[in-house]
PDB file of C-alpha atoms in Angstrom:
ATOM      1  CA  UNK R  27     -60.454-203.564 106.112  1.00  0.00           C
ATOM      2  CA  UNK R  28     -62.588-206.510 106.636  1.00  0.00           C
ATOM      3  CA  UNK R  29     -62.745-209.344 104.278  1.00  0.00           C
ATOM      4  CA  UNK R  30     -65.403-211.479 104.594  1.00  0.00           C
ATOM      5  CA  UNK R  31     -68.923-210.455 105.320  1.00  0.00           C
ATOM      6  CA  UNK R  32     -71.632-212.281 107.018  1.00  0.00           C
ATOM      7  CA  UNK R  33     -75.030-212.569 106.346  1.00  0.00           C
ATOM      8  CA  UNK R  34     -77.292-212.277 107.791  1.00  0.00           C
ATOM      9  CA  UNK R  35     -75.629-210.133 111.038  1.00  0.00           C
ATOM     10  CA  UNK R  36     -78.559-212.285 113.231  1.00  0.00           C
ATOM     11  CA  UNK R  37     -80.696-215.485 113.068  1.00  0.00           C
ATOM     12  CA  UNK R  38     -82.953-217.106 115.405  1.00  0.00           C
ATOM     13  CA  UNK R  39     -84.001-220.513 114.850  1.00  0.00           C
ATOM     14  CA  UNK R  40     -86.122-223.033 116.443  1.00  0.00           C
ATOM     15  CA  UNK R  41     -83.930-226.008 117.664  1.00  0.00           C
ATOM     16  CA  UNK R  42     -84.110-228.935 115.438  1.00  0.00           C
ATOM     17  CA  UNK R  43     -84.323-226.593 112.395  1.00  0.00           C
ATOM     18  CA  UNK R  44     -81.275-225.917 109.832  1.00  0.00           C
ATOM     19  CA  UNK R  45     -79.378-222.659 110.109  1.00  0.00           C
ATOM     20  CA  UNK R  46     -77.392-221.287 106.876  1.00  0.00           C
ATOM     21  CA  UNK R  47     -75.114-218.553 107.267  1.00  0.00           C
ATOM     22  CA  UNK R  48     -73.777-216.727 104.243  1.00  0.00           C
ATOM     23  CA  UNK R  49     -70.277-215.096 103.545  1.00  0.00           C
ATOM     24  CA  UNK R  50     -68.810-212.961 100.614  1.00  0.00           C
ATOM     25  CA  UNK R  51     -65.190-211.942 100.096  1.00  0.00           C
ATOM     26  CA  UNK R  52     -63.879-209.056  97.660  1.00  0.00           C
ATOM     27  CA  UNK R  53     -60.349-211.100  97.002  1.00  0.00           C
ATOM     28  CA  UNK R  54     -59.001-213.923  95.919  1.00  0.00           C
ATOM     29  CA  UNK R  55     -58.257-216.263  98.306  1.00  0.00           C
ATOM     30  CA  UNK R  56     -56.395-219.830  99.338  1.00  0.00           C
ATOM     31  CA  UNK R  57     -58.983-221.224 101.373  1.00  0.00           C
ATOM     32  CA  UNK R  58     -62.152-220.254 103.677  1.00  0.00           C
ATOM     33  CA  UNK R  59     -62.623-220.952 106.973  1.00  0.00           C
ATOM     34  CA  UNK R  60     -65.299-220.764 110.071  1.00  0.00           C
ATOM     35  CA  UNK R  61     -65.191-220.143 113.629  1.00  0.00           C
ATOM     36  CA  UNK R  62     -67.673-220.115 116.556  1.00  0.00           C
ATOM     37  CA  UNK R  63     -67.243-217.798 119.692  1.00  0.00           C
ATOM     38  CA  UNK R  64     -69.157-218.478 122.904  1.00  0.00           C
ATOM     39  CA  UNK R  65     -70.011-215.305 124.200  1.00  0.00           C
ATOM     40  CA  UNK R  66     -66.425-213.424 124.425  1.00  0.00           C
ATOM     41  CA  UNK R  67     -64.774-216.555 124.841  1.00  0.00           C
ATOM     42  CA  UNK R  68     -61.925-217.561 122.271  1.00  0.00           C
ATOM     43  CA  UNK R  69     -62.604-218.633 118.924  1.00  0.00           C
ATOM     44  CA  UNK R  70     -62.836-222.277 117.976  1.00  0.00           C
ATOM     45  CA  UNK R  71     -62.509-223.682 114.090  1.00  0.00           C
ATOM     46  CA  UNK R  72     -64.573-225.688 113.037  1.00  0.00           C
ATOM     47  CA  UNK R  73     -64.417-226.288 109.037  1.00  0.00           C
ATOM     48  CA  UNK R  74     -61.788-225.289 106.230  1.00  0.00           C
ATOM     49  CA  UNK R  75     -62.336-224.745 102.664  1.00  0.00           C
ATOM     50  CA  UNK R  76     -59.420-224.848  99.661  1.00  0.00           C
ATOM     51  CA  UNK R  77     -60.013-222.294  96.821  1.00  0.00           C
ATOM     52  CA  UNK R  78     -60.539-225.389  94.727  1.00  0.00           C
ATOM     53  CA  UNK R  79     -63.253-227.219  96.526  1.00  0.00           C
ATOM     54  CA  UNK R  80     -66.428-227.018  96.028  1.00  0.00           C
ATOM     55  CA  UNK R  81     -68.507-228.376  99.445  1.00  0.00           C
ATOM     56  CA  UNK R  82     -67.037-230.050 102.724  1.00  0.00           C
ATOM     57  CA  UNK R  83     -68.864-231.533 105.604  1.00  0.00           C
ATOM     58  CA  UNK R  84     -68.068-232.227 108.884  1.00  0.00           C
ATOM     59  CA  UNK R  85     -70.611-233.885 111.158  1.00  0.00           C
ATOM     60  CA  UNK R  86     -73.700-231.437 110.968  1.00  0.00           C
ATOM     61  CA  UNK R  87     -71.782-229.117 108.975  1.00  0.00           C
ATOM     62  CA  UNK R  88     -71.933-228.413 105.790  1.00  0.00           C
ATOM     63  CA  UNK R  89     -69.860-225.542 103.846  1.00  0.00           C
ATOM     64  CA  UNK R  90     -69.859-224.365 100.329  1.00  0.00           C
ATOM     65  CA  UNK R  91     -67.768-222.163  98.131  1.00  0.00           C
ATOM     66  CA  UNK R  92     -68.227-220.529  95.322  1.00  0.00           C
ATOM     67  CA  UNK R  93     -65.390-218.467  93.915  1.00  0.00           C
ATOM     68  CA  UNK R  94     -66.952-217.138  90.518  1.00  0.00           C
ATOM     69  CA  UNK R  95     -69.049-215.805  93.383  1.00  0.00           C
ATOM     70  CA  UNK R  96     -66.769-214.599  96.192  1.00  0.00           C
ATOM     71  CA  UNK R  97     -68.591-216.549  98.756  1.00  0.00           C
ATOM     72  CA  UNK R  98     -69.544-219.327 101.496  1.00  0.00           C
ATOM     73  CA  UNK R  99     -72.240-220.425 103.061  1.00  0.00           C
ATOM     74  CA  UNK R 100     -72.362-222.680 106.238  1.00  0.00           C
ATOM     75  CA  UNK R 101     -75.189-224.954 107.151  1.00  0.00           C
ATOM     76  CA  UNK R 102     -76.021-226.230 110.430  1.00  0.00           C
ATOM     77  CA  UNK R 103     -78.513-229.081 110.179  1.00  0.00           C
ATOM     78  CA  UNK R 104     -80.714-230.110 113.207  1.00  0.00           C
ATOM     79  CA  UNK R 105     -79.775-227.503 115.535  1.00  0.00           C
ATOM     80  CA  UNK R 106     -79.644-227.666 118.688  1.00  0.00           C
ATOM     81  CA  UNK R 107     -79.650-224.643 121.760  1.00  0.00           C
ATOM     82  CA  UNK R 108     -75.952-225.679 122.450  1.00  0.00           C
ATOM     83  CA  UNK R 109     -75.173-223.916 118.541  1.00  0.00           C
ATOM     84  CA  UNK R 110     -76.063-220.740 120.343  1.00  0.00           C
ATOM     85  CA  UNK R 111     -73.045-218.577 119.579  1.00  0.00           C
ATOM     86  CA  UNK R 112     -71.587-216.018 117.180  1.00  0.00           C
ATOM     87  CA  UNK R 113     -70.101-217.558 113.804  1.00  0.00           C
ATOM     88  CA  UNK R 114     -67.095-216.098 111.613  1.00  0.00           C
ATOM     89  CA  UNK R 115     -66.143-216.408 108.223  1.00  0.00           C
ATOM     90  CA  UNK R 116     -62.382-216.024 107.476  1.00  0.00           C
ATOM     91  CA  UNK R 117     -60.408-215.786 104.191  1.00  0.00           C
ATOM     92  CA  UNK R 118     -57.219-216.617 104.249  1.00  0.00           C
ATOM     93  CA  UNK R 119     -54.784-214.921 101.748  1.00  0.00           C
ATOM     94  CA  UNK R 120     -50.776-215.031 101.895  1.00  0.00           C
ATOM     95  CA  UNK R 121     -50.841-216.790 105.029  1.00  0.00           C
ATOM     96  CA  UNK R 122     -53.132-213.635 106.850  1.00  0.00           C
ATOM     97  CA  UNK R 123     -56.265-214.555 108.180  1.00  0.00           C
ATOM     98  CA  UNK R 124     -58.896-211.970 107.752  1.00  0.00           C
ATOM     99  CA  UNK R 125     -62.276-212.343 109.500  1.00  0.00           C
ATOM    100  CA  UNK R 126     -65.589-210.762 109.145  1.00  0.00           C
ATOM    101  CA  UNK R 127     -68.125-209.391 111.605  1.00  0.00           C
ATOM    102  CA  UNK R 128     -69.936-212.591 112.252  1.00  0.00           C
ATOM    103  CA  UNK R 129     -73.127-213.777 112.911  1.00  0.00           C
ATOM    104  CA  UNK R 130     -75.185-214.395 116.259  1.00  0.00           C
ATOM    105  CA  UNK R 131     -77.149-217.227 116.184  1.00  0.00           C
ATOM    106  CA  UNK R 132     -79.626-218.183 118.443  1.00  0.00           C
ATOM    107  CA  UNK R 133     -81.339-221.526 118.492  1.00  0.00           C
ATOM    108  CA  UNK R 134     -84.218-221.735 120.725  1.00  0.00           C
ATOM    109  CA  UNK R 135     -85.483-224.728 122.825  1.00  0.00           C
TER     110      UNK R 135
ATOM    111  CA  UNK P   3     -54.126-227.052 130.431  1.00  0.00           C
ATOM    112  CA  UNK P   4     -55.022-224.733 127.684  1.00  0.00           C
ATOM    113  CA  UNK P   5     -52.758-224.998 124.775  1.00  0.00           C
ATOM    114  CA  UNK P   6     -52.660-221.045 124.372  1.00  0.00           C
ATOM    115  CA  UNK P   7     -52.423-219.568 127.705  1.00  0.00           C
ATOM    116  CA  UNK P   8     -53.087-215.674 127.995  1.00  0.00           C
ATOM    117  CA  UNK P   9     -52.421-213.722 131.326  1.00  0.00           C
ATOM    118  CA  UNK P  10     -54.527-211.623 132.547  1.00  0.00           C
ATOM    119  CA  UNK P  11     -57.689-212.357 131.742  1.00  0.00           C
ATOM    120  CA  UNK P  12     -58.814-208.905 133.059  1.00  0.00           C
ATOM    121  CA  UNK P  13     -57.350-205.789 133.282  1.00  0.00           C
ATOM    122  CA  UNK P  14     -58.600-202.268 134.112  1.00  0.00           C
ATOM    123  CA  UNK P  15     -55.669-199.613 133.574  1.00  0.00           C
ATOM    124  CA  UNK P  16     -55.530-195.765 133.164  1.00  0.00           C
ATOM    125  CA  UNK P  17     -55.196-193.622 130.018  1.00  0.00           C
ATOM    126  CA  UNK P  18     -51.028-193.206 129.874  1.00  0.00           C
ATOM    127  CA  UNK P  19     -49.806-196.435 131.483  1.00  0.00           C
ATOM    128  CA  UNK P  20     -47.838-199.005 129.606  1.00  0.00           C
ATOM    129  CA  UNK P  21     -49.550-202.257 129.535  1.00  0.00           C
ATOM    130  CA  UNK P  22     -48.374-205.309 128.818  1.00  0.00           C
ATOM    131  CA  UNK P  23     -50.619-208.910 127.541  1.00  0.00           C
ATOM    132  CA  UNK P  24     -49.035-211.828 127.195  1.00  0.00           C
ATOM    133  CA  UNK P  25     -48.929-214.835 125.721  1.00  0.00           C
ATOM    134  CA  UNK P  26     -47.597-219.126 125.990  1.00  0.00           C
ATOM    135  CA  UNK P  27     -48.708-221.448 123.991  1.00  0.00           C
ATOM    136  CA  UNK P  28     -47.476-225.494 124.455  1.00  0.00           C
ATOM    137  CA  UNK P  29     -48.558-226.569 121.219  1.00  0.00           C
ATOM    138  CA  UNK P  30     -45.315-226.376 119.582  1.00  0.00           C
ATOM    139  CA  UNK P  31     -46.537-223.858 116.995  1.00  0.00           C
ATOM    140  CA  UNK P  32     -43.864-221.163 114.818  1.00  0.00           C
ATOM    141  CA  UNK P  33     -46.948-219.147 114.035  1.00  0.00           C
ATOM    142  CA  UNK P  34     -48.329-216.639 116.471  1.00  0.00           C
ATOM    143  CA  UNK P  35     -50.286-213.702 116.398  1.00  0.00           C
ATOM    144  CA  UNK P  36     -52.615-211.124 118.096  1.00  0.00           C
ATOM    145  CA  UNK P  37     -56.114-209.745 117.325  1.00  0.00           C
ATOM    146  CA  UNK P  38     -58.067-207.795 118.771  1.00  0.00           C
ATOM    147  CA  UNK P  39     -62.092-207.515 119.033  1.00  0.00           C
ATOM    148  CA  UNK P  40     -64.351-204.712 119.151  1.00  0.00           C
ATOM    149  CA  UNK P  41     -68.578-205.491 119.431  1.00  0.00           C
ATOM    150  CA  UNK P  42     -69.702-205.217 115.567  1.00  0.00           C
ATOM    151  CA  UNK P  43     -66.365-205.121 114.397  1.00  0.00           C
ATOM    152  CA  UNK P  44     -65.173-208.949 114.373  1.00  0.00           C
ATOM    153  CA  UNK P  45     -61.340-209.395 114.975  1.00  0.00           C
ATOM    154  CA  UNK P  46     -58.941-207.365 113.222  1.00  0.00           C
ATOM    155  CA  UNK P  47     -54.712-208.286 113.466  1.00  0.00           C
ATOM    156  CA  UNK P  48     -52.728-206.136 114.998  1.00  0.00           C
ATOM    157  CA  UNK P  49     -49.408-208.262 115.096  1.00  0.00           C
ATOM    158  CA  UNK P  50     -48.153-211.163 113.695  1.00  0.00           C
ATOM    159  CA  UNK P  51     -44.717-213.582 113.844  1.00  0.00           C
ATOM    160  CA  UNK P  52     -43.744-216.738 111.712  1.00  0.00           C
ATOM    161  CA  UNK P  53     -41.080-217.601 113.857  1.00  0.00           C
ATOM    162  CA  UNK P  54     -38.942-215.581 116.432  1.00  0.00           C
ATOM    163  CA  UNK P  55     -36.775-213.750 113.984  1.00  0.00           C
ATOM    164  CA  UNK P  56     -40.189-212.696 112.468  1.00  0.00           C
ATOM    165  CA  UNK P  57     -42.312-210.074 113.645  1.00  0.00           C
ATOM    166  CA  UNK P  58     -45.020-207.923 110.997  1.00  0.00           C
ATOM    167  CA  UNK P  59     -47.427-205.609 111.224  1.00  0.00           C
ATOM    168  CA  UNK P  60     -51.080-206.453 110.706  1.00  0.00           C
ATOM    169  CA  UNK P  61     -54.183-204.369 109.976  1.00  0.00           C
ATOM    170  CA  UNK P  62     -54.156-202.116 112.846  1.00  0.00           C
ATOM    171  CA  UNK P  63     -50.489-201.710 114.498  1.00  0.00           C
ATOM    172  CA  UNK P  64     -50.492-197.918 115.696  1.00  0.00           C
ATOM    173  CA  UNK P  65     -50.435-197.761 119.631  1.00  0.00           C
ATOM    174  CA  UNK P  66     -48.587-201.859 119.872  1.00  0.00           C
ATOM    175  CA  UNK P  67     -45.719-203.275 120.125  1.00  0.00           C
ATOM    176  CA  UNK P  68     -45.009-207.328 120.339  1.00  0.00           C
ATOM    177  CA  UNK P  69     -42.073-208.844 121.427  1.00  0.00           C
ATOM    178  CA  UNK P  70     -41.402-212.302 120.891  1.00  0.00           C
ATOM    179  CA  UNK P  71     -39.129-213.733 123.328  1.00  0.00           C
ATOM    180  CA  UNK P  72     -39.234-217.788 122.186  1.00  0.00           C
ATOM    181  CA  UNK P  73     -41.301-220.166 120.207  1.00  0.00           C
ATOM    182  CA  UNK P  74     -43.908-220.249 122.600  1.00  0.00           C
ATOM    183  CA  UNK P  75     -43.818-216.781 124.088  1.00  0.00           C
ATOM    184  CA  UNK P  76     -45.463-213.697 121.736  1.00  0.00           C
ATOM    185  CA  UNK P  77     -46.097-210.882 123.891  1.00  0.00           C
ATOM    186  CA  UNK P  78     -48.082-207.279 123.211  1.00  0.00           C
ATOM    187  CA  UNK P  79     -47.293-204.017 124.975  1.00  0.00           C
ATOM    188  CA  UNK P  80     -49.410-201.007 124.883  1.00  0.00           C
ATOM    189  CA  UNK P  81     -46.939-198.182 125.702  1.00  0.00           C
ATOM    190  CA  UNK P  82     -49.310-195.326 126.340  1.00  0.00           C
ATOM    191  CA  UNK P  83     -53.001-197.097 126.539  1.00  0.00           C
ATOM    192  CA  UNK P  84     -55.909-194.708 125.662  1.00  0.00           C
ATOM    193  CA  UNK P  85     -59.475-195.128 126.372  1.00  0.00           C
ATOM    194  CA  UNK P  86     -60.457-196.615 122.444  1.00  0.00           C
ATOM    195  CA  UNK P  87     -58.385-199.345 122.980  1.00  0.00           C
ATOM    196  CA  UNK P  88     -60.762-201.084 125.396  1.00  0.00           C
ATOM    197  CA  UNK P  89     -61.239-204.700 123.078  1.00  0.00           C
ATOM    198  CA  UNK P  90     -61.000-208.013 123.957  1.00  0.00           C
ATOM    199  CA  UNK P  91     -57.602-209.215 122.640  1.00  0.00           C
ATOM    200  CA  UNK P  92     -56.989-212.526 122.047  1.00  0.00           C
ATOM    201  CA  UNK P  93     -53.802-214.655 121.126  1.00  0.00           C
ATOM    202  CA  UNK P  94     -53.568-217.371 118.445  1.00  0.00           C
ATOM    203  CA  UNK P  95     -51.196-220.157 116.909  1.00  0.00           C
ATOM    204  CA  UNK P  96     -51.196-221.913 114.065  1.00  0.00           C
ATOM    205  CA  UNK P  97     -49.159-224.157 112.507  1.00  0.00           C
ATOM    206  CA  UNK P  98     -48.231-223.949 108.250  1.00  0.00           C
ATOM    207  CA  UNK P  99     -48.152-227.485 107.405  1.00  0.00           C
ATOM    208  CA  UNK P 100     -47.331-228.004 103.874  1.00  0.00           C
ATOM    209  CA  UNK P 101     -47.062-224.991 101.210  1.00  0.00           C
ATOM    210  CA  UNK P 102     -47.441-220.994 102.265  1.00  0.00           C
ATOM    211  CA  UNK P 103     -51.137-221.455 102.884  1.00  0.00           C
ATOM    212  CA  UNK P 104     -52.117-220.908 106.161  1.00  0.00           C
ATOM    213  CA  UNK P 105     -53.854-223.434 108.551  1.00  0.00           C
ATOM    214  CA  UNK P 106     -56.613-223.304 111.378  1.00  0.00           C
ATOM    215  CA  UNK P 107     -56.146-221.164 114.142  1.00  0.00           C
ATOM    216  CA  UNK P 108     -55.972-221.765 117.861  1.00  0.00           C
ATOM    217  CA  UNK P 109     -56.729-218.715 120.232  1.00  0.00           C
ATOM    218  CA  UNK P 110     -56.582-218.160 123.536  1.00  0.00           C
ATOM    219  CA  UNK P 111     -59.374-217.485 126.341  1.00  0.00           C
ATOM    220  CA  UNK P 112     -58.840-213.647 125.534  1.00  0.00           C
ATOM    221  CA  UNK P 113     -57.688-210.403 127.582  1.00  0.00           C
ATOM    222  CA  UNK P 114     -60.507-208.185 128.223  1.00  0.00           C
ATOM    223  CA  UNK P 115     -58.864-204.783 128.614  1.00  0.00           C
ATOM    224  CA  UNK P 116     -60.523-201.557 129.836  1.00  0.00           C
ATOM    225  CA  UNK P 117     -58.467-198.246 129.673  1.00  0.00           C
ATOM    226  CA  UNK P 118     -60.279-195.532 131.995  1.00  0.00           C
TER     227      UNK P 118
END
């Protein structure tokens, strides 16, 4: 079954705007991580959160967790049409990564 | 070169025929594993190997078999394909570092597979 769950399943954006994409998890986990897919191409990584941070940020990313909450959120600030692309959460638990659905962004020109 | 190599990229087979994807990586990596990816569904694991001694099932096993034939080989038969396991499969490494808790993934380009 799937772990994580994104929200929302589709965003559009205007490029230059910020896009935040939202995750929840049922379980406890040891850390959170994203991915981007370019249409049916592998995934890449692009940020990692430990079950005992709080925020990380890596360039124009930023990523929170909450775990009283069971969830993430990933910003993308200033976006640009090259952040077109689908987005996954994934929770990793006992060394098993687990994604979720992701989300398709679309950042227009 | 890509540092996870997966061969064929396409494939179009017939319900009943065994099928084999595989999969090399160069990046030195104990960990490997396979997913595969359905539209709407995200990825879901269907095998998985900590080293070559090591082979587990993941979420979705039924219908696969892997074989792991070195560090950098991790290979994933379908023995009789049927028609719902047309995905995209893709192949991925990682590597531990320090403690249990897994690290970042690498994947592959993917296998698209179609079973008529």
């Amino acid at each position: 079954s799937q772990q994580g769950e994104e929200d929302p399943q589709a965003l559009s954006i205007q490029e230059g705007e910020n896009a935040t994409m939202n995750c929840s998890y049922k379980t406890s986990i040891n850390n959170l991580q994203w991915y981007r897919q370019n249409s049916g191409r592998g995934l890449v990584h692009l940020i990692l959160i430990r079950s005992n941070e709080r925020e990380k940020h890596s360039g124009r990313l930023r990523v929170t967790l909450d775990t009283s909450k069971k969830s993430s959120s990933l910003l993308i600030t200033a976006s640009r049409a090259a952040d077109t692309a689908s987005y996954f959460c994934a929770t990793d638990l006992n060394s098993k990564l687990t994604f979720g659905k992701g989300i398709t962004l679309s950042v227009r020109p | 070169d890509a540092d996870v190599t997966q061969t064929p990229r396409n494939r179009i087979t017939k319900t009943g025929k065994r099928i084999m994807l595989e999969c090399s990586q160069t990046k030195g990596h104990d960990r490997m594993y396979w997913y595969r990816q359905d539209p709407g569904l995200g990825l879901r694991l269907i095998y998985y190997s900590f080293d070559v001694k090591d082979i587990n099932k993941g979420e979705i096993s039924d219908g696969y078999s892997v074989s792991r034939q070195a560090q950098a080989k991790f290979s994933l038969s379908l023995e009789s394909a049927i028609p719902n396991q047309t995905a995209l499969y893709f192949c991925a490494t990682s590597d531990p570092g320090t403690g249990t808790s897994n690290e970042k993934l690498f994947f592959g380009s993917g296998t698209q597979l179609s079973v008529l």
